[in-house]
Coordinates of C-alpha atoms in Angstrom, one line a residue:
M1 CA 0.0 0.0 0.0
P2 CA 1.4 3.5 -0.9
E3 CA 2.3 5.9 1.8
L4 CA -0.6 8.1 2.8
T5 CA 1.6 11.0 3.9
D6 CA 4.8 12.6 2.7
E7 CA 8.0 13.0 4.7
F8 CA 6.6 16.0 6.5
G9 CA 3.4 14.1 7.6
R10 CA 1.1 15.8 5.1
R11 CA -1.6 13.6 3.6
M12 CA -1.0 12.8 0.0
P13 CA -3.9 13.9 -2.3
F14 CA -6.3 11.1 -3.1
S15 CA -10.0 10.4 -2.8
L16 CA -11.0 7.0 -1.6
E17 CA -14.7 7.7 -2.4
A18 CA -14.0 8.8 -6.0
E19 CA -11.8 5.8 -6.7
Q20 CA -14.4 3.4 -5.3
S21 CA -17.2 5.2 -7.2
V22 CA -15.4 4.8 -10.5
L23 CA -15.0 1.1 -10.0
G24 CA -18.5 0.7 -8.7
S25 CA -20.0 2.6 -11.7
I26 CA -18.3 0.2 -14.1
L27 CA -19.7 -2.8 -12.3
I28 CA -23.2 -1.3 -12.4
D29 CA -22.9 -0.3 -16.1
P30 CA -19.9 -1.8 -18.0
E31 CA -20.6 0.5 -21.0
A32 CA -19.4 3.3 -18.7
F33 CA -15.9 1.9 -19.2
T34 CA -15.7 3.0 -22.8
T35 CA -15.9 6.6 -21.8
L36 CA -13.0 6.5 -19.3
P37 CA -9.7 5.7 -21.2
Q38 CA -9.3 9.3 -22.3
V39 CA -9.8 10.4 -18.7
I40 CA -7.8 8.0 -16.5
S41 CA -5.6 5.0 -16.5
S42 CA -4.9 2.4 -13.9
S43 CA -1.9 4.3 -12.6
D44 CA -4.1 7.2 -11.7
F45 CA -5.6 5.2 -8.8
Y46 CA -3.7 5.7 -5.6
L47 CA -4.5 2.5 -3.8
E48 CA -2.8 -0.6 -5.3
E49 CA -5.9 -2.8 -5.0
H50 CA -7.9 -0.2 -7.0
Q51 CA -5.1 -0.2 -9.7
N52 CA -5.4 -4.0 -9.9
I53 CA -9.2 -4.0 -10.1
Y54 CA -9.2 -1.4 -12.9
A55 CA -6.5 -3.3 -14.8
A56 CA -8.6 -6.5 -14.5
M57 CA -11.5 -4.6 -15.9
Q58 CA -9.4 -3.5 -18.9
S59 CA -8.4 -7.1 -19.5
L60 CA -12.0 -8.2 -19.6
F61 CA -12.9 -5.3 -21.9
L62 CA -10.1 -6.1 -24.3
A63 CA -11.1 -9.8 -24.3
N64 CA -14.7 -8.7 -25.1
D65 CA -15.8 -10.4 -21.9
T66 CA -18.6 -9.2 -19.6
I67 CA -17.6 -7.0 -16.7
D68 CA -19.6 -7.9 -13.6
P69 CA -18.7 -9.0 -10.0
V70 CA -18.5 -12.7 -11.0
T71 CA -16.1 -12.3 -13.9
L72 CA -14.1 -9.6 -12.1
I73 CA -13.6 -11.8 -9.0
D74 CA -12.6 -14.7 -11.2
S75 CA -10.1 -12.6 -13.1
L76 CA -8.5 -11.2 -9.9
V77 CA -8.2 -14.6 -8.3
K78 CA -6.6 -16.1 -11.5
Q79 CA -4.1 -13.3 -11.5
G80 CA -3.3 -14.0 -7.9
V81 CA -4.1 -10.5 -6.8
Y82 CA -6.7 -11.4 -4.2
D83 CA -8.0 -14.5 -2.6
V84 CA -11.6 -15.6 -3.2
E85 CA -13.0 -14.4 0.1
K86 CA -11.3 -11.0 0.1
S87 CA -12.3 -10.4 -3.6
N88 CA -15.9 -11.4 -2.9
Q89 CA -16.3 -9.0 -0.1
Y90 CA -14.7 -6.0 -1.6
V91 CA -15.9 -6.3 -5.2
R92 CA -19.5 -6.7 -4.0
L93 CA -19.0 -3.7 -1.7
L94 CA -17.9 -1.6 -4.7
A95 CA -21.0 -2.6 -6.7
E96 CA -23.2 -1.2 -3.9
I97 CA -21.4 2.1 -3.4
V98 CA -23.1 4.2 -6.1
P99 CA -26.8 4.0 -7.2
N100 CA -26.0 4.4 -10.9
A101 CA -23.2 5.2 -13.3
A102 CA -24.5 8.5 -14.5
N103 CA -21.6 10.5 -12.9
V104 CA -18.8 8.1 -13.7
R105 CA -16.8 10.7 -15.7
E106 CA -17.1 13.2 -12.9
Y107 CA -15.7 10.6 -10.4
A108 CA -12.9 9.8 -12.9
K109 CA -12.0 13.5 -13.2
I110 CA -11.6 13.7 -9.4
V111 CA -9.3 10.6 -9.5
R112 CA -7.3 12.2 -12.3
D113 CA -7.0 15.5 -10.5
K114 CA -5.7 13.9 -7.4
S115 CA -3.2 11.9 -9.5
K116 CA -2.0 15.1 -11.2
L117 CA -1.5 16.7 -7.8
R118 CA 0.6 13.8 -6.7
Q119 CA 2.6 14.0 -9.9
L120 CA 3.1 17.7 -9.3
I121 CA 4.5 17.0 -5.8
E122 CA 6.9 14.5 -7.3
Q123 CA 8.0 16.9 -10.1
C124 CA 8.5 19.7 -7.6
K125 CA 10.7 17.5 -5.5
E126 CA 12.9 16.7 -8.6
I127 CA 13.0 20.4 -9.6
T128 CA 14.1 21.3 -6.1
D129 CA 16.8 18.6 -6.1
N130 CA 18.1 19.9 -9.5
A131 CA 18.2 23.4 -8.2
F132 CA 20.2 22.4 -5.1
S133 CA 22.6 20.3 -7.1
A134 CA 23.3 23.2 -9.5
Q135 CA 25.0 20.8 -12.0
D136 CA 23.5 22.7 -15.0
D137 CA 23.2 26.4 -16.0
A138 CA 20.3 28.2 -14.3
S139 CA 18.6 28.6 -17.7
M140 CA 18.7 24.9 -18.3
I141 CA 17.2 24.1 -14.9
I142 CA 14.5 26.7 -15.4
G143 CA 13.7 25.3 -18.8
D144 CA 13.5 21.8 -17.5
A145 CA 11.2 23.0 -14.7
E146 CA 9.0 24.8 -17.1
Q147 CA 8.7 21.8 -19.3
R148 CA 7.8 19.5 -16.4
I149 CA 5.0 21.9 -15.2
F150 CA 3.8 22.5 -18.7
S151 CA 3.5 18.7 -19.3
L152 CA 1.3 18.4 -16.3
A153 CA -0.8 21.4 -17.3
Q154 CA -1.3 19.9 -20.8
D155 CA -2.3 16.6 -19.3
N156 CA 0.8 15.1 -20.8
T157 CA 2.1 13.5 -17.6
Q158 CA 5.5 12.1 -17.2
R159 CA 4.7 8.5 -16.3
S160 CA 7.6 6.2 -16.4
F161 CA 5.6 3.7 -18.6
A162 CA 2.1 3.3 -19.9
H163 CA 0.7 -0.2 -19.6
I164 CA -0.2 -1.9 -22.9
K165 CA -3.7 -2.4 -21.6
D166 CA -4.2 1.4 -21.4
I167 CA -2.7 1.8 -24.8
L168 CA -4.8 -1.0 -26.4
V169 CA -8.0 0.5 -25.1
N170 CA -7.1 4.0 -26.6
T171 CA -6.0 2.3 -29.8
W172 CA -9.3 0.4 -30.0
N173 CA -11.2 3.6 -29.6
S174 CA -9.0 5.4 -32.2
I175 CA -9.6 2.7 -34.8
K176 CA -13.3 2.8 -34.1
L177 CA -13.3 6.6 -34.5
V178 CA -11.5 6.4 -37.8
S179 CA -13.9 3.7 -39.1
T180 CA -16.9 5.9 -38.3
E181 CA -15.6 9.4 -38.9
G182 CA -12.8 9.0 -41.4
V183 CA -9.0 9.5 -41.3
G184 CA -9.3 13.2 -40.4
A185 CA -10.6 12.2 -37.0
T186 CA -7.1 11.2 -35.8
T187 CA -4.8 13.0 -38.3
V188 CA -4.4 16.4 -39.8
P189 CA -4.9 16.6 -43.6
T190 CA -2.6 18.7 -45.7
G191 CA -5.6 19.8 -47.8
F192 CA -4.2 18.4 -51.0
S193 CA -6.2 15.3 -51.8
G194 CA -3.4 13.4 -53.7
V195 CA -0.9 14.0 -51.0
D196 CA -3.3 13.0 -48.2
R197 CA -4.2 9.8 -50.0
L198 CA -0.5 8.8 -49.9
L199 CA 0.2 10.1 -46.4
V200 CA -3.2 9.2 -44.9
G201 CA -2.9 12.6 -43.3
M202 CA -0.2 13.9 -40.9
G203 CA 0.0 12.4 -37.5
K204 CA -0.7 14.7 -34.6
S205 CA 2.9 14.4 -33.3
D206 CA 4.6 14.3 -36.6
M207 CA 7.6 16.3 -37.6
V208 CA 7.0 17.1 -41.3
L209 CA 9.8 18.5 -43.5
I210 CA 9.2 20.4 -46.7
G211 CA 12.4 20.7 -48.6
A212 CA 13.2 22.6 -51.8
R213 CA 15.8 24.7 -53.5
P214 CA 15.4 28.5 -53.1
G215 CA 12.5 29.9 -55.1
M216 CA 10.8 26.5 -55.6
G217 CA 7.8 27.5 -53.5
K218 CA 8.3 25.8 -50.1
T219 CA 7.0 28.8 -48.1
S220 CA 4.0 29.1 -50.4
F221 CA 3.3 25.3 -50.0
A222 CA 3.5 25.5 -46.2
L223 CA 1.3 28.6 -46.1
N224 CA -1.3 26.8 -48.4
I225 CA -1.3 23.9 -45.9
A226 CA -1.6 26.3 -43.0
T227 CA -4.6 28.2 -44.5
K228 CA -6.4 25.0 -45.4
A229 CA -5.9 23.7 -41.9
A230 CA -7.2 26.9 -40.3
Q231 CA -10.2 26.8 -42.7
R232 CA -10.9 23.2 -41.6
F233 CA -10.6 24.1 -37.9
R234 CA -13.1 26.9 -38.4
K235 CA -15.5 24.8 -40.4
E236 CA -15.5 22.1 -37.6
G237 CA -16.2 24.8 -35.0
S238 CA -12.8 24.2 -33.3
D239 CA -10.9 27.0 -31.6
K240 CA -7.5 25.4 -32.6
C241 CA -5.0 27.8 -34.0
V242 CA -2.2 27.5 -36.6
C243 CA 1.0 29.1 -35.3
I244 CA 3.5 30.3 -37.9
F245 CA 7.1 31.2 -37.1
S246 CA 8.4 33.3 -40.0
L247 CA 12.2 33.6 -39.6
E248 CA 12.8 34.8 -43.1
M249 CA 9.9 37.2 -44.0
S250 CA 8.1 39.9 -42.0
N251 CA 4.6 39.1 -40.9
E252 CA 3.3 41.6 -43.5
Q253 CA 5.2 39.9 -46.3
L254 CA 4.0 36.6 -45.2
V255 CA 0.3 37.7 -45.1
Q256 CA 0.7 39.2 -48.6
R257 CA 1.6 35.7 -49.8
V258 CA -1.5 34.3 -48.2
I259 CA -3.7 37.1 -49.7
S260 CA -2.2 36.5 -53.2
S261 CA -2.9 32.8 -52.9
E262 CA -6.4 33.0 -51.5
A263 CA -7.6 36.1 -53.5
M264 CA -5.9 35.0 -56.7
I265 CA -4.3 38.5 -57.0
D266 CA -0.9 38.8 -58.8
S267 CA 1.7 39.0 -56.0
T268 CA 3.5 41.7 -58.0
N269 CA 0.4 43.9 -58.0
L270 CA 0.1 43.5 -54.2
R271 CA 3.7 44.6 -53.7
S272 CA 3.4 47.6 -56.0
G273 CA -0.1 48.6 -54.9
S274 CA -1.2 48.7 -58.5
L275 CA -4.6 47.0 -58.2
S276 CA -7.6 47.1 -60.5
K277 CA -11.1 47.8 -59.1
E278 CA -11.8 44.1 -59.3
E279 CA -8.6 43.2 -57.4
W280 CA -9.4 45.8 -54.6
A281 CA -12.8 44.1 -54.2
K282 CA -11.1 40.7 -54.0
L283 CA -8.6 42.0 -51.5
A284 CA -11.4 43.3 -49.3
D285 CA -13.4 40.1 -49.4
T286 CA -10.4 37.8 -48.8
S287 CA -9.2 40.0 -45.9
S288 CA -12.6 39.7 -44.3
I289 CA -12.5 35.9 -44.6
L290 CA -8.9 35.5 -43.5
S291 CA -9.5 37.7 -40.4
D292 CA -11.9 35.0 -39.1
L293 CA -9.3 32.3 -39.3
N294 CA -7.3 31.5 -36.2
I295 CA -3.8 32.0 -37.6
L296 CA -1.0 33.4 -35.5
V297 CA 2.3 34.7 -36.9
D298 CA 5.6 35.4 -35.2
D299 CA 8.4 37.0 -37.2
T300 CA 11.1 37.1 -34.6
T301 CA 14.5 36.3 -36.2
G302 CA 16.9 33.7 -34.9
M303 CA 14.4 31.8 -32.9
T304 CA 15.4 28.9 -30.7
I305 CA 13.4 25.8 -29.8
T306 CA 13.1 27.1 -26.2
G307 CA 11.8 30.4 -27.4
M308 CA 9.2 28.7 -29.7
K309 CA 8.0 26.4 -26.9
A310 CA 7.6 29.4 -24.5
K311 CA 5.4 31.2 -27.1
L312 CA 3.4 28.1 -27.9
R313 CA 2.7 27.4 -24.3
R314 CA 1.0 30.8 -24.0
E315 CA -1.5 29.8 -26.6
K316 CA -4.4 27.4 -26.0
N317 CA -5.4 24.7 -28.4
V318 CA -2.5 24.8 -30.8
G319 CA -3.5 22.7 -33.8
M320 CA -0.5 23.0 -36.1
V321 CA 3.0 24.7 -36.1
I322 CA 4.7 26.0 -39.3
I323 CA 8.4 27.0 -39.2
D324 CA 10.0 28.9 -42.1
Y325 CA 12.7 27.8 -42.2
L326 CA 15.0 25.3 -40.4
Q327 CA 18.4 26.7 -41.4
L328 CA 17.5 30.2 -39.9
M329 CA 16.9 28.7 -36.4
Q330 CA 19.5 28.8 -33.7
S331 CA 20.3 26.1 -31.1
D332 CA 19.8 26.7 -27.4
R333 CA 23.3 25.5 -26.8
K334 CA 26.6 26.8 -28.2
I335 CA 27.7 24.2 -30.8
D336 CA 30.7 25.0 -33.0
N337 CA 29.9 22.6 -35.8
R338 CA 26.9 23.8 -37.9
V339 CA 26.0 20.2 -38.9
N340 CA 25.7 19.2 -35.3
E341 CA 23.8 22.4 -34.5
I342 CA 21.2 21.6 -37.2
G343 CA 21.0 18.0 -35.9
D344 CA 20.3 19.3 -32.4
I345 CA 17.6 21.6 -33.7
S346 CA 16.1 18.8 -35.7
R347 CA 15.9 16.4 -32.8
N348 CA 14.3 19.1 -30.6
L349 CA 11.7 19.9 -33.3
K350 CA 10.6 16.2 -33.1
I351 CA 10.5 16.4 -29.3
M352 CA 8.4 19.6 -29.6
A353 CA 5.9 17.9 -32.0
K354 CA 5.5 15.0 -29.6
E355 CA 5.2 17.3 -26.5
F356 CA 2.5 19.5 -28.1
N357 CA 0.9 16.6 -29.9
V358 CA 0.5 18.6 -33.2
P359 CA 2.1 18.4 -36.6
V360 CA 5.2 20.6 -36.7
I361 CA 5.8 21.5 -40.4
C362 CA 9.3 22.8 -41.0
C363 CA 10.6 24.2 -44.3
A364 CA 14.2 23.5 -45.2
Q365 CA 16.6 24.5 -48.0
L366 CA 18.3 21.8 -50.0
S367 CA 21.9 21.7 -51.1
R368 CA 23.0 22.4 -54.6
G369 CA 23.1 18.7 -55.3
P370 CA 20.2 18.7 -57.8
E371 CA 21.9 21.3 -60.0
G372 CA 24.8 19.0 -60.6
R373 CA 22.7 16.1 -61.8
T374 CA 20.9 15.3 -65.0
D375 CA 17.8 14.3 -63.1
K376 CA 17.3 17.3 -60.9
K377 CA 14.6 15.8 -58.7
P378 CA 15.6 16.2 -55.1
M379 CA 16.6 13.3 -53.0
L380 CA 17.1 12.7 -49.2
S381 CA 20.8 13.1 -49.7
D382 CA 20.2 16.7 -50.7
L383 CA 19.1 17.7 -47.2
R384 CA 21.4 20.5 -46.3
D385 CA 23.8 20.6 -43.3
S386 CA 22.7 17.4 -41.5
G387 CA 21.7 13.8 -42.1
A388 CA 19.9 14.0 -38.7
I389 CA 17.1 15.9 -40.4
E390 CA 16.2 12.8 -42.4
Q391 CA 16.3 10.6 -39.4
D392 CA 14.2 12.8 -37.1
A393 CA 11.5 13.7 -39.6
D394 CA 8.4 11.5 -39.8
I395 CA 7.5 12.8 -43.2
V396 CA 9.9 14.4 -45.8
M397 CA 8.3 16.1 -48.8
F398 CA 10.2 17.7 -51.6
L399 CA 8.9 20.2 -54.1
Y400 CA 10.0 20.0 -57.8
R401 CA 9.0 22.1 -60.8
E402 CA 10.5 21.3 -64.2
E403 CA 10.1 24.9 -65.4
Y404 CA 12.4 26.0 -62.5
Y405 CA 15.3 24.6 -64.6
D406 CA 13.7 24.7 -68.1
K407 CA 11.5 27.6 -68.9
E408 CA 10.0 25.7 -71.9
K409 CA 8.4 23.2 -69.6
N410 CA 4.8 23.5 -68.3
Q411 CA 4.8 26.4 -65.8
N412 CA 1.5 25.4 -64.2
T413 CA 2.4 22.0 -62.7
A414 CA 4.6 20.8 -59.9
K415 CA 5.4 17.6 -58.1
V416 CA 5.2 16.9 -54.4
I417 CA 7.8 14.1 -53.8
I418 CA 7.1 12.2 -50.7
A419 CA 10.6 10.8 -50.0
K420 CA 9.9 9.5 -46.5
N421 CA 6.8 8.5 -44.8
R422 CA 7.1 6.7 -41.5
H423 CA 3.5 5.7 -41.5
G424 CA 3.0 4.6 -45.1
G425 CA 4.0 4.8 -48.7
T426 CA 6.2 7.2 -50.7
G427 CA 5.8 8.5 -54.2
D428 CA 5.2 11.5 -56.4
V429 CA 2.0 13.6 -56.5
D430 CA 1.3 16.0 -59.3
V431 CA -0.2 19.3 -58.2
G432 CA -1.1 22.6 -59.8
W433 CA 1.2 25.7 -59.5
L434 CA 0.1 29.2 -60.2
G435 CA 3.3 31.2 -59.8
K436 CA 1.7 34.7 -60.1
F437 CA -0.5 33.8 -57.1
T438 CA 2.1 31.8 -55.2
K439 CA -0.5 29.0 -55.0
F440 CA -0.4 25.3 -55.1
S441 CA -3.6 23.3 -55.7
D442 CA -5.1 20.0 -56.6
L443 CA -5.0 19.6 -60.4
T444 CA -8.7 18.9 -60.4
D445 CA -9.4 22.2 -58.6
M446 CA -7.0 24.3 -60.6
E447 CA -8.5 27.3 -62.3
A448 CA -7.0 29.0 -65.3
P449 CA -5.3 32.2 -64.3
P450 CA -7.0 35.4 -65.5
F451 CA -5.6 37.1 -68.6

């Protein structure tokens, strides 16, 4: 049995009544169990016997067996957790504690809250120990403390392990959700149908790399994805935001790109201010539509991962992060070798994607490798400065336009080359490209540019 008090004699946070009520509710109504995996796991219960009972319920659920006092007692006895007499008495007591299962989620939230408070106590102990040891710089210790507290605040607790029973129940529910609501229920689409068919969407903790030579359109492609995502969030009634870190362009230059793409106004006309009456009307309409989208832009130069995390933590419901571009970022640590520095940044971008549980889409410049080949399509070996980028990224997409190298070629098409896809297949996808509007599109949706 765990200690009920800490070393100072203070009672550890837990609610016996709430823990018993959760278990009793499941015994009364086994269907209540299906609503709980996203709220609690067995490790959230403080008393060991309650952890064992909940774990046994999980086993019965995964085996598609009935959850009732008889099957539960049999399971506990077979596992050697309780003897028959003790199991009989306590399990039947649990079944009589609550009159119905209507409030099971509320009971579970109490159990979860108490668990988080205990985790907070443990994290604060470790933070205090780190501060007293002073083995790292103060900024590193503070950054570690911030991340620990943020993880708890985001309900991303630092458990040592998750039991496979907990994971299986969540996986079961995810598969069921996809089967009924489609792939978009568990992934974030790019908005380009051909790309999404191959990727099956972007995972919510994926690091996605968009690589291209300068002027190929990587910023435009990333902004097209960002805008489509923000439109989708709004259509779904979600308050999720798309956060864009623009390390190369000012926020006004970046928004001009978005306006050009969405309003189909020649980007040269926007820069010069030489707009026709029709274009002024398009500008007004598009500005009104874009202002309703939850897109946030930060154009601070030389950003570090720590700086990005600090800004993202201030925002609620981040749904996607765009970074333009990788080679303009700086490491939090002083690293003499640029290759190692980019590798450090790349690894931390993947960690950031997992921490915030959102796709982190990062643009990257490629080396001059394609220029020296007959076939100028980019390859993974063209990733500039570090091979670690290829290793860390879940998805690597390259942009390629033939007319970039040969002006006689079709100027209205491009290829999205999916060179790496940790979750599925690779291949090329043809898309439309309207250079005057800095816009990529599905070929089927492509409109002829105005003359």
